[in-house]
Short mmCIF file of C-alpha atoms in Angstrom, two decimals:
data_model
loop_
_atom_site.label_atom_id
_atom_site.label_comp_id
_atom_site.label_asym_id
_atom_site.label_seq_id
_atom_site.Cartn_x
_atom_site.Cartn_y
_atom_site.Cartn_z
CA UNK A 1 50.52 35.57 2.31
CA UNK A 2 49.50 35.55 5.96
CA UNK A 3 53.07 35.01 6.99
CA UNK A 4 54.28 37.88 4.83
CA UNK A 5 51.49 40.09 6.15
CA UNK A 6 52.53 39.30 9.75
CA UNK A 7 56.14 40.00 8.99
CA UNK A 8 55.28 43.33 7.37
CA UNK A 9 53.16 44.32 10.34
CA UNK A 10 55.99 43.42 12.74
CA UNK A 11 58.44 45.47 10.72
CA UNK A 12 56.02 48.40 10.69
CA UNK A 13 55.55 48.17 14.43
CA UNK A 14 59.32 48.05 15.04
CA UNK A 15 59.81 51.07 12.79
CA UNK A 16 57.12 52.99 14.60
CA UNK A 17 58.62 52.12 17.98
CA UNK A 18 62.08 53.17 16.79
CA UNK A 19 60.71 56.47 15.51
CA UNK A 20 58.95 57.10 18.82
CA UNK A 21 62.17 56.45 20.76
CA UNK A 22 64.15 58.80 18.54
CA UNK A 23 61.49 61.49 18.97
CA UNK A 24 61.63 61.09 22.74
CA UNK A 25 65.41 61.38 22.77
CA UNK A 26 65.24 64.49 20.63
CA UNK A 27 62.69 66.00 22.97
CA UNK A 28 64.91 65.26 25.95
CA UNK A 29 67.88 66.92 24.20
CA UNK A 30 65.87 69.99 23.46
CA UNK A 31 64.56 70.18 27.02
CA UNK A 32 68.09 69.79 28.45
CA UNK A 33 69.37 72.53 26.18
CA UNK A 34 66.58 74.85 27.19
CA UNK A 35 67.27 74.13 30.90
CA UNK A 36 70.99 74.84 30.51
CA UNK A 37 70.21 78.08 28.73
CA UNK A 38 67.83 79.17 31.48
CA UNK A 39 70.42 78.30 34.17
CA UNK A 40 73.10 80.30 32.36
CA UNK A 41 70.71 83.21 32.07
CA UNK A 42 69.90 82.98 35.80
CA UNK A 43 73.62 82.86 36.66
CA UNK A 44 74.16 86.02 34.65
CA UNK A 45 71.29 87.67 36.45
CA UNK A 46 72.66 86.60 39.86
CA UNK A 47 76.16 87.84 38.98
CA UNK A 48 74.79 91.16 37.82
CA UNK A 49 72.72 91.48 41.02
CA UNK A 50 75.74 90.63 43.19
CA UNK A 51 77.91 93.16 41.37
CA UNK A 52 75.26 95.79 41.83
CA UNK A 53 74.88 94.97 45.54
CA UNK A 54 78.67 95.03 46.06
CA UNK A 55 78.96 98.35 44.32
CA UNK A 56 76.11 99.74 46.40
CA UNK A 57 77.72 98.43 49.65
CA UNK A 58 81.09 99.90 48.75
CA UNK A 59 79.44 103.18 47.97
CA UNK A 60 77.61 103.12 51.30
CA UNK A 61 80.86 102.25 53.17
CA UNK A 62 82.73 105.06 51.44
CA UNK A 63 79.95 107.49 52.27
CA UNK A 64 79.96 106.29 55.88
CA UNK A 65 83.75 106.68 56.16
CA UNK A 66 83.51 110.19 54.80
CA UNK A 67 80.76 110.98 57.30
CA UNK A 68 82.73 109.50 60.18
CA UNK A 69 85.88 111.37 59.20
CA UNK A 70 83.94 114.58 59.13
CA UNK A 71 82.38 113.83 62.52
CA UNK A 72 85.78 112.92 64.02
CA UNK A 73 87.28 116.12 62.72
CA UNK A 74 84.41 118.09 64.19
CA UNK A 75 84.68 116.22 67.51
CA UNK A 76 88.45 116.79 67.62
CA UNK A 77 88.02 120.45 66.89
CA UNK A 78 85.35 120.71 69.58
CA UNK A 79 87.57 118.83 72.07
CA UNK A 80 90.55 121.09 71.34
CA UNK A 81 88.39 124.16 71.71
CA UNK A 82 86.99 122.86 75.00
CA UNK A 83 90.49 122.07 76.31
CA UNK A 84 91.68 125.54 75.35
CA UNK A 85 88.76 127.12 77.14
CA UNK A 86 89.44 124.95 80.22
CA UNK A 87 93.12 125.96 80.23
CA UNK A 88 92.24 129.60 79.94
CA UNK A 89 89.68 129.21 82.74
CA UNK A 90 92.22 127.47 84.97
CA UNK A 91 94.80 130.11 84.20
CA UNK A 92 92.32 132.84 85.05
CA UNK A 93 91.27 131.03 88.23
CA UNK A 94 94.93 130.49 89.15
CA UNK A 95 95.72 134.13 88.65
CA UNK A 96 92.71 135.16 90.70
CA UNK A 97 93.59 132.62 93.40
CA UNK A 98 97.19 133.80 93.41
CA UNK A 99 96.10 137.38 93.90
CA UNK A 100 93.75 136.34 96.70
CA UNK A 101 96.51 134.33 98.41
CA UNK A 102 98.99 137.19 98.10
CA UNK A 103 96.50 139.58 99.68
CA UNK A 104 95.74 137.13 102.52
CA UNK A 105 99.46 136.63 103.18
CA UNK A 106 100.03 140.37 103.25
CA UNK A 107 97.24 140.81 105.77
CA UNK A 108 98.53 137.88 107.84
CA UNK A 109 102.04 139.38 107.98
CA UNK A 110 100.54 142.71 109.03
CA UNK A 111 98.59 140.90 111.76
CA UNK A 112 101.76 139.22 113.02
CA UNK A 113 103.57 142.54 113.04
CA UNK A 114 100.68 144.02 115.01
CA UNK A 115 100.65 141.17 117.52
CA UNK A 116 97.30 139.81 116.29
CA UNK A 117 98.48 136.24 116.04
CA UNK A 118 95.08 134.52 116.01
CA UNK A 119 94.00 136.75 113.13
CA UNK A 120 97.16 135.74 111.31
CA UNK A 121 96.39 132.04 111.83
CA UNK A 122 92.91 132.56 110.41
CA UNK A 123 94.24 134.43 107.37
CA UNK A 124 96.85 131.76 106.67
CA UNK A 125 94.11 129.14 106.95
CA UNK A 126 92.01 131.02 104.39
CA UNK A 127 95.01 131.20 102.08
CA UNK A 128 95.54 127.44 102.46
CA UNK A 129 91.95 126.88 101.33
CA UNK A 130 93.10 128.24 97.94
CA UNK A 131 96.43 126.41 97.92
CA UNK A 132 96.25 123.45 100.35
CA UNK A 133 99.65 122.07 99.28
CA UNK A 134 101.58 125.31 99.68
CA UNK A 135 104.33 124.32 102.14
CA UNK A 136 105.33 127.94 102.64
CA UNK A 137 101.86 128.77 103.96
CA UNK A 138 101.90 125.69 106.18
CA UNK A 139 105.28 126.68 107.58
CA UNK A 140 104.14 130.24 108.28
CA UNK A 141 100.95 129.09 110.00
CA UNK A 142 102.83 126.47 112.05
CA UNK A 143 105.32 129.08 113.24
CA UNK A 144 102.55 131.44 114.34
CA UNK A 145 100.78 128.56 116.14
CA UNK A 146 104.01 127.86 118.02
CA UNK A 147 104.12 131.49 119.20
CA UNK A 148 100.60 130.94 120.53
CA UNK A 149 101.73 127.72 122.28
CA UNK A 150 99.42 125.73 120.00
CA UNK A 151 102.03 123.04 119.67
CA UNK A 152 99.71 120.29 118.44
CA UNK A 153 98.68 122.56 115.57
CA UNK A 154 102.35 123.27 114.86
CA UNK A 155 103.10 119.55 114.83
CA UNK A 156 100.15 118.98 112.48
CA UNK A 157 101.47 121.54 109.97
CA UNK A 158 105.00 120.18 110.26
CA UNK A 159 103.80 116.65 109.53
CA UNK A 160 101.84 117.88 106.50
CA UNK A 161 104.97 119.57 105.17
CA UNK A 162 106.98 116.37 105.65
CA UNK A 163 104.36 114.42 103.70
CA UNK A 164 104.33 116.94 100.84
CA UNK A 165 108.07 117.71 100.74
CA UNK A 166 110.07 115.12 102.74
CA UNK A 167 113.47 116.60 101.88
CA UNK A 168 112.69 120.14 103.10
CA UNK A 169 114.31 120.74 106.48
CA UNK A 170 111.62 123.17 107.65
CA UNK A 171 108.94 120.52 108.07
CA UNK A 172 111.18 118.37 110.26
CA UNK A 173 112.31 121.44 112.21
CA UNK A 174 108.70 122.44 112.95
CA UNK A 175 107.98 118.91 114.17
CA UNK A 176 111.09 118.99 116.38
CA UNK A 177 110.14 122.33 117.93
CA UNK A 178 106.56 121.22 118.62
CA UNK A 179 107.64 117.90 120.12
CA UNK A 180 110.27 119.54 122.31
CA UNK A 181 107.71 122.00 123.66
CA UNK A 182 105.32 119.10 124.28
CA UNK A 183 108.10 117.44 126.33
CA UNK A 184 108.43 114.59 123.85
CA UNK A 185 112.18 114.95 123.77
CA UNK A 186 113.17 111.68 122.12
CA UNK A 187 110.93 112.22 119.05
CA UNK A 188 112.16 115.82 118.97
CA UNK A 189 115.76 114.59 118.72
CA UNK A 190 114.85 112.37 115.78
CA UNK A 191 113.03 115.22 114.04
CA UNK A 192 115.96 117.63 114.50
CA UNK A 193 118.40 114.99 113.23
CA UNK A 194 116.25 114.61 110.12
CA UNK A 195 116.14 118.36 109.62
CA UNK A 196 119.93 118.52 109.77
CA UNK A 197 120.17 115.92 107.01
CA UNK A 198 118.64 118.42 104.59
CA UNK A 199 119.57 121.85 105.99
CA UNK A 200 122.52 123.86 104.70
CA UNK A 201 124.49 126.50 106.57
CA UNK A 202 122.44 129.19 104.87
CA UNK A 203 119.23 127.55 106.07
CA UNK A 204 119.95 127.95 109.77
CA UNK A 205 121.94 124.79 110.36
CA UNK A 206 123.64 126.31 113.43
CA UNK A 207 120.27 126.97 115.05
CA UNK A 208 119.12 123.42 114.35
CA UNK A 209 122.30 122.02 115.90
CA UNK A 210 121.69 124.12 119.01
CA UNK A 211 118.07 122.93 119.21
CA UNK A 212 119.21 119.32 118.75
CA UNK A 213 121.76 119.76 121.56
CA UNK A 214 119.04 121.00 123.92
CA UNK A 215 116.72 118.13 123.04
CA UNK A 216 119.57 115.62 123.33
CA UNK A 217 120.45 116.92 126.79
CA UNK A 218 116.86 116.40 127.88
CA UNK A 219 116.80 112.84 126.56
CA UNK A 220 120.11 112.01 128.22
CA UNK A 221 118.78 113.32 131.53
CA UNK A 222 115.63 111.23 131.08
CA UNK A 223 117.86 108.18 130.60
CA UNK A 224 119.83 108.90 133.77
CA UNK A 225 116.61 109.30 135.76
CA UNK A 226 115.20 106.06 134.32
CA UNK A 227 118.47 104.29 135.23
CA UNK A 228 118.34 105.48 138.83
CA UNK A 229 114.67 104.53 139.16
CA UNK A 230 115.30 101.26 137.33
CA UNK A 231 112.19 102.03 135.28
CA UNK A 232 112.08 99.17 132.77
CA UNK A 233 109.32 100.63 130.61
CA UNK A 234 111.04 103.99 130.34
CA UNK A 235 114.35 102.32 129.59
CA UNK A 236 112.71 100.26 126.85
CA UNK A 237 111.21 103.40 125.36
CA UNK A 238 114.47 105.29 125.41
CA UNK A 239 116.81 102.46 124.42
CA UNK A 240 114.69 100.34 122.10
CA UNK A 241 111.87 102.58 120.92
CA UNK A 242 109.41 100.84 123.25
CA UNK A 243 110.15 97.35 121.89
CA UNK A 244 111.58 94.37 123.74
CA UNK A 245 115.23 94.39 124.75
CA UNK A 246 117.59 91.77 123.32
CA UNK A 247 117.24 88.55 125.29
CA UNK A 248 113.58 89.18 126.06
CA UNK A 249 110.71 87.41 124.30
CA UNK A 250 110.31 89.00 120.90
CA UNK A 251 113.65 90.74 121.11
CA UNK A 252 115.92 87.96 119.90
CA UNK A 253 116.32 89.54 116.47
CA UNK A 254 117.63 92.80 117.90
CA UNK A 255 121.36 93.35 117.77
CA UNK A 256 123.18 94.42 120.90
CA UNK A 257 122.82 98.05 119.89
CA UNK A 258 120.26 100.74 120.52
CA UNK A 259 117.29 100.70 118.20
CA UNK A 260 117.51 102.94 115.14
CA UNK A 261 114.53 104.70 116.72
CA UNK A 262 116.58 105.45 119.83
CA UNK A 263 117.41 109.09 120.51
CA UNK A 264 119.72 108.58 123.50
CA UNK A 265 123.47 109.00 123.57
CA UNK A 266 124.83 106.09 125.61
CA UNK A 267 128.21 107.76 126.05
CA UNK A 268 126.85 111.11 127.21
CA UNK A 269 128.33 112.15 130.57
CA UNK A 270 126.80 114.07 133.41
CA UNK A 271 128.61 117.26 134.30
CA UNK A 272 129.70 116.65 137.91
CA UNK A 273 131.60 113.36 137.73
CA UNK A 274 131.60 112.55 134.05
CA UNK A 275 129.53 109.43 134.63
CA UNK A 276 127.91 107.71 131.67
CA UNK A 277 124.48 106.20 132.24
CA UNK A 278 126.18 102.84 132.73
CA UNK A 279 128.62 104.17 135.34
CA UNK A 280 125.73 105.85 137.13
CA UNK A 281 123.76 102.60 137.17
CA UNK A 282 126.78 100.72 138.56
CA UNK A 283 127.43 103.37 141.23
CA UNK A 284 123.75 103.22 142.23
CA UNK A 285 123.77 99.41 142.28
CA UNK A 286 120.98 99.09 139.68
CA UNK A 287 121.70 95.68 138.17
CA UNK A 288 118.66 95.62 135.84
CA UNK A 289 119.55 99.04 134.47
CA UNK A 290 123.11 97.80 133.91
CA UNK A 291 121.84 94.74 132.05
CA UNK A 292 119.58 96.79 129.76
CA UNK A 293 122.27 99.38 129.04
CA UNK A 294 124.76 96.66 128.14
CA UNK A 295 122.14 95.04 125.90
CA UNK A 296 121.73 98.40 124.19
CA UNK A 297 125.45 98.56 123.46
CA UNK A 298 126.79 100.75 126.25
CA UNK A 299 130.61 100.74 126.44
CA UNK A 300 131.67 98.88 129.62
CA UNK A 301 135.13 100.50 129.45
CA UNK A 302 134.03 104.15 129.27
CA UNK A 303 135.87 106.23 131.88
CA UNK A 304 134.66 109.06 134.12
CA UNK A 305 136.58 112.17 135.25
CA UNK A 306 138.64 110.03 137.60
CA UNK A 307 139.58 107.55 134.89
CA UNK A 308 137.49 104.82 136.51
CA UNK A 309 135.55 102.29 134.47
CA UNK A 310 132.24 100.77 135.51
CA UNK A 311 134.03 97.54 136.52
CA UNK A 312 136.43 99.40 138.83
CA UNK A 313 133.42 100.94 140.55
CA UNK A 314 131.64 97.57 140.84
CA UNK A 315 134.81 95.93 142.23
CA UNK A 316 135.39 98.66 144.81
CA UNK A 317 131.76 98.35 145.95
CA UNK A 318 131.89 94.54 146.02
CA UNK A 319 128.83 94.22 143.79
CA UNK A 320 129.33 90.72 142.45
CA UNK A 321 126.18 90.49 140.22
CA UNK A 322 127.00 93.76 138.46
CA UNK A 323 130.70 92.89 138.19
CA UNK A 324 129.69 89.59 136.58
CA UNK A 325 127.45 91.38 134.07
CA UNK A 326 130.30 93.70 133.12
CA UNK A 327 132.80 90.87 132.87
CA UNK A 328 130.46 88.89 130.58
CA UNK A 329 130.04 92.02 128.45
CA UNK A 330 133.79 92.05 127.83
CA UNK A 331 134.91 94.72 130.32
CA UNK A 332 138.69 95.19 130.48
CA UNK A 333 139.98 93.51 133.65
CA UNK A 334 143.27 95.43 133.44
CA UNK A 335 141.91 98.94 132.86
CA UNK A 336 143.46 101.47 135.27
CA UNK A 337 142.14 104.73 136.69
CA UNK A 338 144.00 108.01 137.11
CA UNK A 339 145.99 106.73 140.10
CA UNK A 340 146.76 103.30 138.62
CA UNK A 341 144.09 101.19 140.31
CA UNK A 342 142.60 98.34 138.28
CA UNK A 343 139.47 96.29 139.17
CA UNK A 344 141.51 93.62 141.02
CA UNK A 345 143.32 96.17 143.18
CA UNK A 346 140.04 97.98 143.89
CA UNK A 347 138.42 94.74 145.07
CA UNK A 348 141.43 93.82 147.20
CA UNK A 349 141.63 97.29 148.74
CA UNK A 350 137.95 97.11 149.73
CA UNK A 351 138.29 93.54 151.06
CA UNK A 352 135.91 91.91 148.60
CA UNK A 353 137.58 88.52 148.49
CA UNK A 354 134.84 86.82 146.52
CA UNK A 355 135.50 89.13 143.61
CA UNK A 356 139.25 88.55 143.92
#
């Protein structure tokens, strides 16, 4: 009986333990189901909240875009209106300025006609305050300044015109006139040459050519005087624009031609004997002048009125250094003058045996 009782108690205890385990498992299943349900409900709530927030954001963005579009349209309209007002103001100012300039020009022309040249300069200056880039006003003022011998002022106006309108002949012509009157003949030649590049026959080309001829004559005379004085600095200025001559330090890159800045005519002849600058230098025995002229590209075979070349003159005078310079420059040893003399005959006739 005790054994049976013990077995029954063990069975009862096992059954109770099994029932407790099943109850615990059921409770866990219920709890898990409730948790899943709550999480699903929370997910639905979150999704609904996100949708609502997205819709609200899109609504705000749309409202903002509408507001910005309206503001941009208003700003554009305001900007267009402001630009229109500015154009109208400029047009009105331009018309008023144009009327003021026209009146000042009329008064200036009346002053010129009445001989009141300084008044005319002042009136043109006032007109230029309205239109500082008006080349016509600058030209008119520069011309009046020239009549008053205010050549620096004329040069100033001419240079302004050249800066504003480089291909208008009048600016270069004003510069040429001012420079010529200031005795700067070489720059005047360059200015007149530039003016002739742009001037037509109807624009006074004949007058410019005459002015250039006068300036060129002055420069050629300056060259002859520099040759006779053997003035190296003046010869450099005239022949090479002030730079070093070929063969000198810094002048190696120069070709044996005058500088493009040079205004001289190396083949120009003086009226009495038809001497070029080179022939004059040879006749005067100026060896350094001969050397610089040859370096500048002077023609050693140019002939004077008597048909003589520079070498014939050097041979007849027995000037061995100059004759050597001419020979090295390629002078024609067989050139003949008007009576048939060549350099060899000239040297023989004068008894210069060393040259022979």
